[in-house]
Short mmCIF file of C-alpha atoms and ligand atoms in Angstrom, two decimals:
data_model
loop_
_atom_site.label_atom_id
_atom_site.label_comp_id
_atom_site.label_asym_id
_atom_site.label_seq_id
_atom_site.Cartn_x
_atom_site.Cartn_y
_atom_site.Cartn_z
CA UNK A 356 0.00 0.00 0.00
CA UNK A 357 1.37 3.40 -0.97
CA UNK A 358 1.94 6.02 1.69
CA UNK A 359 2.33 9.73 0.98
CA UNK A 360 2.57 12.74 3.19
CA UNK A 361 2.37 16.47 3.53
CA UNK A 362 5.04 17.73 5.90
CA UNK A 363 4.69 21.46 6.50
CA UNK A 364 6.86 23.58 8.78
CA UNK A 365 4.54 25.66 10.94
CA UNK A 366 6.61 28.84 10.70
CA UNK A 367 3.89 31.05 9.25
CA UNK A 368 0.42 30.99 7.78
CA UNK A 369 -0.07 28.57 4.94
CA UNK A 370 -0.13 30.28 1.53
CA UNK A 371 -1.38 29.20 -1.86
CA UNK A 372 1.96 27.65 -2.76
CA UNK A 373 1.73 25.27 0.20
CA UNK A 374 -1.92 24.63 -0.62
CA UNK A 375 -0.94 23.62 -4.16
CA UNK A 376 1.58 21.05 -2.91
CA UNK A 377 -0.78 19.75 -0.24
CA UNK A 378 -3.58 19.31 -2.77
CA UNK A 379 -1.39 17.37 -5.20
CA UNK A 380 0.15 15.14 -2.52
CA UNK A 381 -3.36 14.40 -1.21
CA UNK A 382 -4.76 13.70 -4.69
CA UNK A 383 -1.88 11.38 -5.50
CA UNK A 384 -2.63 9.21 -2.46
CA UNK A 385 -6.41 9.36 -2.74
CA UNK A 386 -6.27 8.29 -6.37
CA UNK A 387 -3.91 5.43 -5.48
CA UNK A 388 -6.14 4.43 -2.52
CA UNK A 389 -3.05 4.96 -0.42
CA UNK A 390 -2.57 6.38 3.04
CA UNK A 391 -2.10 10.10 3.49
CA UNK A 392 -0.04 11.31 6.44
CA UNK A 393 0.15 14.82 7.85
CA UNK A 394 3.40 15.43 9.67
CA UNK A 395 4.16 18.74 11.35
CA UNK A 396 7.86 19.59 11.00
CA UNK A 397 8.21 21.77 14.05
CA UNK A 398 11.78 21.18 15.22
CA UNK A 399 13.00 24.56 14.09
CA UNK A 400 12.68 26.04 17.57
CA UNK A 401 11.72 29.67 17.51
CA UNK A 402 10.47 29.67 13.92
CA UNK A 403 7.82 27.03 14.48
CA UNK A 404 4.76 27.84 16.51
CA UNK A 405 1.88 25.67 17.68
CA UNK A 406 -0.68 28.26 16.57
CA UNK A 407 0.55 27.94 12.99
CA UNK A 408 0.31 24.16 13.20
CA UNK A 409 -3.28 24.59 14.33
CA UNK A 410 -3.91 26.96 11.44
CA UNK A 411 -2.52 24.41 8.97
CA UNK A 412 -4.94 21.81 10.31
CA UNK A 413 -7.80 24.26 9.87
CA UNK A 414 -6.68 25.37 6.40
CA UNK A 415 -6.37 21.81 5.09
CA UNK A 416 -9.75 20.91 6.52
CA UNK A 417 -11.26 24.00 4.91
CA UNK A 418 -9.78 22.88 1.57
CA UNK A 419 -11.52 19.55 1.95
CA UNK A 420 -8.30 17.58 2.50
CA UNK A 421 -8.20 14.91 5.18
CA UNK A 422 -5.48 12.62 6.50
CA UNK A 423 -5.43 9.05 7.71
CA UNK A 424 -2.61 9.64 10.16
CA UNK A 425 -1.47 12.87 11.73
CA UNK A 426 -2.59 15.38 14.31
CA UNK A 427 -5.91 14.28 15.77
CA UNK A 428 -5.71 11.03 13.76
CA UNK A 429 -3.23 8.90 15.64
CA UNK A 430 -1.80 5.95 13.80
CA UNK A 431 0.83 3.26 14.13
CA UNK A 432 3.72 5.56 13.21
CA UNK A 433 3.03 8.46 15.55
CA UNK A 434 3.64 10.87 17.04
CA UNK A 435 3.22 13.05 13.97
CA UNK A 436 4.87 16.14 15.40
CA UNK A 437 8.62 16.22 14.90
CA UNK A 438 9.14 17.94 18.24
CA UNK A 439 7.90 14.72 19.86
CA UNK A 440 10.26 12.50 17.89
CA UNK A 441 13.65 13.82 19.00
CA UNK A 442 14.70 10.47 20.44
CA UNK A 443 14.50 8.89 16.99
CA UNK A 444 16.74 11.57 15.54
CA UNK A 445 19.22 11.09 18.36
CA UNK A 446 19.30 7.35 17.67
CA UNK A 447 19.98 7.99 13.99
CA UNK A 448 22.79 10.41 14.82
CA UNK A 449 24.26 7.79 17.18
CA UNK A 450 24.14 5.23 14.45
CA UNK A 451 25.84 7.51 11.97
CA UNK A 452 28.43 8.39 14.55
CA UNK A 453 29.16 4.79 15.46
CA UNK A 454 29.67 3.94 11.83
CA UNK A 455 32.18 6.78 11.48
CA UNK A 456 30.05 8.87 9.13
CA UNK A 457 30.12 12.10 11.15
CA UNK A 458 32.73 14.54 12.31
CA UNK A 459 32.53 17.50 14.68
CA UNK A 460 32.69 20.95 13.14
CA UNK A 461 33.73 23.98 15.16
CA UNK A 462 33.36 26.61 12.44
CA UNK A 463 31.26 29.57 13.40
CA UNK A 464 28.62 31.09 11.20
CA UNK A 465 30.84 34.14 10.72
CA UNK A 466 33.80 32.02 9.60
CA UNK A 467 31.61 30.20 7.12
CA UNK A 468 30.10 33.43 5.81
CA UNK A 469 33.59 34.78 5.24
CA UNK A 470 34.46 31.89 2.97
CA UNK A 471 31.07 31.78 1.28
CA UNK A 472 32.51 33.52 -1.75
CA UNK A 473 33.86 30.09 -2.64
CA UNK A 474 31.86 28.40 -5.42
CA UNK A 475 28.33 27.67 -4.38
CA UNK A 476 26.79 24.26 -4.22
CA UNK A 477 23.26 23.30 -5.07
CA UNK A 478 21.05 26.34 -5.17
CA UNK A 479 18.76 25.80 -2.21
CA UNK A 480 21.48 24.62 0.07
CA UNK A 481 23.86 27.53 0.27
CA UNK A 482 27.59 27.26 0.00
CA UNK A 483 29.30 23.90 0.07
CA UNK A 484 31.16 23.39 3.34
CA UNK A 485 34.84 23.49 2.43
CA UNK A 486 35.74 20.70 4.84
CA UNK A 487 37.84 22.79 7.24
CA UNK A 488 37.16 20.61 10.30
CA UNK A 489 37.30 17.29 8.53
CA UNK A 490 41.00 16.77 8.89
CA UNK A 491 41.39 17.97 12.48
CA UNK A 492 43.40 15.67 14.69
CA UNK A 493 42.17 14.41 18.06
CA UNK A 494 44.26 16.90 19.96
CA UNK A 495 42.97 19.84 17.97
CA UNK A 496 39.40 18.66 18.41
CA UNK A 497 39.83 18.46 22.16
CA UNK A 498 41.23 21.96 22.23
CA UNK A 499 38.48 23.43 20.10
CA UNK A 500 35.80 21.59 22.06
CA UNK A 501 36.80 23.49 25.16
CA UNK A 502 35.83 26.75 23.51
CA UNK A 503 32.64 25.70 21.81
CA UNK A 504 30.33 22.72 21.28
CA UNK A 505 30.56 21.38 17.73
CA UNK A 506 27.93 20.77 15.13
CA UNK A 507 28.00 17.32 13.53
CA UNK A 508 28.55 16.97 9.81
CA UNK A 509 28.19 14.01 7.51
CA UNK A 510 31.33 13.12 5.61
CA UNK A 511 29.77 12.81 2.16
CA UNK A 512 31.69 10.46 -0.13
CA UNK A 513 33.49 12.21 -2.99
CA UNK A 514 31.61 10.57 -5.79
CA UNK A 515 28.87 11.52 -8.21
CA UNK A 516 25.25 10.91 -7.22
CA UNK A 517 22.29 10.51 -9.48
CA UNK A 518 18.62 9.85 -9.00
CA UNK A 519 15.44 10.01 -10.96
CA UNK A 520 12.75 12.45 -10.01
CA UNK A 521 9.23 11.56 -11.11
CA UNK A 522 8.77 14.98 -12.65
CA UNK A 523 12.15 16.65 -13.01
CA UNK A 524 13.71 13.51 -14.54
CA UNK A 525 17.26 12.27 -14.08
CA UNK A 526 19.37 14.41 -11.79
CA UNK A 527 23.15 14.19 -11.74
CA UNK A 528 25.24 15.63 -8.97
CA UNK A 529 29.00 15.90 -9.58
CA UNK A 530 31.44 14.80 -6.87
CA UNK A 531 31.91 17.43 -4.18
CA UNK A 532 28.74 19.39 -5.02
CA UNK A 533 26.86 18.31 -1.91
CA UNK A 534 29.43 19.23 0.68
CA UNK A 535 29.53 17.79 4.17
CA UNK A 536 26.22 18.95 5.62
CA UNK A 537 25.09 19.35 9.21
CA UNK A 538 22.85 16.75 10.84
CA UNK A 539 22.93 18.23 14.32
CA UNK A 540 23.64 21.84 15.09
CA UNK A 541 25.91 23.07 17.86
CA UNK A 542 22.83 24.12 19.84
CA UNK A 543 21.56 20.53 19.70
CA UNK A 544 18.90 21.05 17.03
CA UNK A 545 18.63 18.32 14.43
CA UNK A 546 18.71 19.39 10.80
CA UNK A 547 15.78 19.23 8.43
CA UNK A 548 17.71 16.74 6.26
CA UNK A 549 18.16 14.30 9.10
CA UNK A 550 14.68 14.58 10.58
CA UNK A 551 12.89 14.29 7.26
CA UNK A 552 14.78 11.14 6.31
CA UNK A 553 14.35 9.49 9.70
CA UNK A 554 10.63 10.21 9.63
CA UNK A 555 9.90 9.31 6.03
CA UNK A 556 11.74 6.02 6.59
CA UNK A 557 10.15 5.29 9.98
CA UNK A 558 6.69 6.17 8.71
CA UNK A 559 7.02 3.88 5.71
CA UNK A 560 6.52 6.71 3.22
CA UNK A 561 6.68 5.39 -0.34
CA UNK A 562 5.91 8.60 -2.24
CA UNK A 563 7.29 12.03 -1.52
CA UNK A 564 5.55 14.73 -3.52
CA UNK A 565 6.70 18.22 -2.53
CA UNK A 566 7.71 21.62 -3.85
CA UNK A 567 10.48 21.92 -6.42
CA UNK A 568 12.49 24.08 -4.02
CA UNK A 569 13.46 20.85 -2.27
CA UNK A 570 14.77 19.07 -5.37
CA UNK A 571 18.29 20.14 -4.39
CA UNK A 572 17.88 18.69 -0.91
CA UNK A 573 17.06 15.27 -2.27
CA UNK A 574 20.59 13.99 -3.02
CA UNK A 575 21.64 14.81 0.54
CA UNK A 576 18.66 12.92 1.82
CA UNK A 577 19.56 9.99 -0.40
CA UNK A 578 23.02 9.96 1.14
CA UNK A 579 21.41 9.60 4.56
CA UNK A 580 19.06 6.84 3.39
CA UNK A 581 22.05 4.93 2.19
CA UNK A 582 24.06 5.46 5.36
CA UNK A 583 21.12 4.49 7.56
CA UNK A 584 20.38 1.43 5.45
CA UNK A 585 16.84 2.58 4.66
CA UNK A 586 14.94 2.28 1.39
CA UNK A 587 14.25 5.71 -0.12
CA UNK A 588 10.78 6.65 -1.35
CA UNK A 589 10.12 7.81 -4.88
CA UNK A 590 10.37 11.57 -5.27
CA UNK A 591 8.23 13.97 -7.29
CA UNK A 592 9.06 17.65 -7.09
CA UNK A 593 6.24 19.80 -8.37
CA UNK A 594 6.74 23.23 -9.93
CA UNK A 595 6.46 26.27 -7.69
CA UNK A 596 3.65 28.72 -8.20
CA UNK A 597 4.80 32.15 -9.22
CA UNK A 598 3.45 35.53 -10.33
CA UNK A 599 2.04 36.13 -13.83
CA UNK A 600 5.42 37.31 -15.12
CA UNK A 601 7.19 34.20 -13.92
CA UNK A 602 8.77 35.98 -10.99
CA UNK A 603 8.50 34.98 -7.37
CA UNK A 604 5.21 35.67 -5.72
CA UNK A 605 5.46 39.20 -4.41
CA UNK A 606 4.75 40.25 -0.88
CA UNK A 607 1.24 41.19 -1.89
CA UNK A 608 0.71 37.78 -3.52
CA UNK A 609 2.29 35.96 -0.65
CA UNK A 610 -0.21 37.62 1.61
CA UNK A 611 -2.61 35.28 -0.15
CA UNK A 612 -2.60 33.17 2.94
CA UNK A 613 -5.38 30.67 3.27
CA UNK A 614 -6.39 32.36 6.50
CA UNK A 615 -6.83 35.63 4.58
CA UNK A 616 -8.84 33.92 1.84
CA UNK A 617 -11.05 32.27 4.42
CA UNK A 618 -11.52 35.57 6.25
CA UNK A 619 -12.46 37.26 2.97
CA UNK A 620 -15.20 34.69 2.50
CA UNK A 621 -13.64 33.05 -0.58
CA UNK A 622 -15.25 29.63 -0.98
CA UNK A 623 -12.65 26.81 -0.89
CA UNK A 624 -13.96 25.53 -4.22
CA UNK A 625 -12.76 28.72 -5.92
CA UNK A 626 -9.24 28.29 -4.60
CA UNK A 627 -9.21 24.57 -5.45
CA UNK A 628 -10.45 25.39 -8.98
CA UNK A 629 -7.55 27.79 -9.54
CA UNK A 630 -5.01 25.36 -8.13
CA UNK A 631 -6.36 22.51 -10.23
CA UNK A 632 -6.26 24.71 -13.31
CA UNK A 633 -2.66 25.66 -12.55
CA UNK A 634 -1.83 21.95 -12.30
CA UNK A 635 -3.53 21.24 -15.64
CA UNK A 636 -6.24 19.10 -14.05
CA UNK A 637 -9.02 21.43 -15.24
CA UNK A 638 -9.29 23.25 -18.55
CA UNK A 639 -10.76 26.29 -16.89
CA UNK A 640 -10.38 27.64 -13.36
CA UNK A 641 -13.91 26.77 -12.42
CA UNK A 642 -14.87 26.01 -8.81
CA UNK A 643 -14.29 22.42 -7.78
CA UNK A 644 -14.20 20.34 -4.65
CA UNK A 645 -10.95 18.58 -3.88
CA UNK A 646 -12.67 15.19 -3.89
CA UNK A 647 -14.03 15.79 -7.41
CA UNK A 648 -10.49 16.00 -8.71
CA UNK A 649 -9.43 12.54 -7.51
CA UNK A 650 -10.28 10.78 -10.79
CA UNK A 651 -8.68 13.61 -12.77
CA UNK A 652 -5.36 13.58 -10.96
CA UNK A 653 -2.29 13.14 -13.13
CA UNK A 654 1.18 14.59 -13.05
CA UNK A 655 1.37 14.62 -16.81
CA UNK A 656 0.55 18.25 -17.37
CA UNK A 657 2.86 19.44 -14.64
CA UNK A 658 6.24 20.37 -15.96
CA UNK A 659 8.89 23.01 -15.72
CA UNK A 660 10.11 24.71 -12.61
CA UNK A 661 7.40 27.28 -12.23
CA UNK A 662 3.74 27.76 -12.95
CA UNK A 663 2.50 31.30 -13.40
CA UNK A 664 -0.72 32.08 -11.58
CA UNK A 665 -3.27 34.16 -13.43
CA UNK A 666 -4.10 37.69 -12.26
CA UNK A 667 -7.54 36.34 -11.48
CA UNK A 668 -6.11 33.73 -9.12
CA UNK A 669 -3.93 36.33 -7.48
CA UNK A 670 -6.95 38.57 -7.00
CA UNK A 671 -8.83 35.84 -5.15
CA UNK A 672 -8.48 37.47 -1.77
N1 LIG B 1860 9.00 20.86 6.12
C1 LIG B 1860 9.44 21.23 4.82
C2 LIG B 1860 8.86 22.55 4.41
O1 LIG B 1860 7.80 22.92 4.89
C3 LIG B 1860 9.04 20.24 3.76
C4 LIG B 1860 9.60 18.93 3.99
C5 LIG B 1860 9.40 17.94 2.86
O2 LIG B 1860 8.34 17.93 2.24
O3 LIG B 1860 10.32 17.17 2.67
O4 LIG B 1860 9.45 23.22 3.59
#
């Protein structure tokens, strides 16, 4: 049985871009008669807030999307809040450490920023870590550890990686492009890359459908799957919604939060109609219920990196 998920970070109100991804991930599982999981990725301390998680639950419900496992729908793989799963992340870090995959890094943010003029790695991931702390000897590590707790980085093998994305096609990553990335920060917080892999593996997720901004994160996640001996899911990165000119959604457009649409009295069917039209599931942006789209779902008409929203869709609120 296929298992998909929507895994939002509750760091702000949900906007139409998130709604687009949620709708497609939900449709994919509903059409496949699979299980749909809602997981709240709230480990990013001060950025994540419980009131936003609550708002996400309300927004999804308003859209007509439901979940088989998640908040208020406990299941065999719970809890479904990352902040309640820290022990699992710790175990994974221990495992990686015991198998010699990690090393402590004492570089400060300022030091890293100063060398960030070095060639950049994959777009969404910032500069590639230049490996400064990789070769430190035991003595040097002990000395540095007295001044500052380290973050833990994965020593990524210097080889090419490739994988096939269900929408973006074959992806090739040259050796060295990933860099040694952090799995646990110096302040003890686990990284998104680690937590998402541990959870998708532990929750038996078979299909990851998410926004194209995370395509670049995928090879790093695949490295972790391999090191943890877990089977990776299939990945589908859907295009990001953008303004009519192809540019990023502006501040005004981004204020198209679902909460604002709801408050303005926009019926959910109107939003769903526009999202379905943007995804090529409808020929016209006519009102539709999410459930009516289940038989129409297909990824075939989704392509490219961005989908321009019409002025009409942007004027919804
Ligand atoms: N929590 C991530 C976000 O909201 C998404 C994680 C994922 O889908 O892999 O950007």
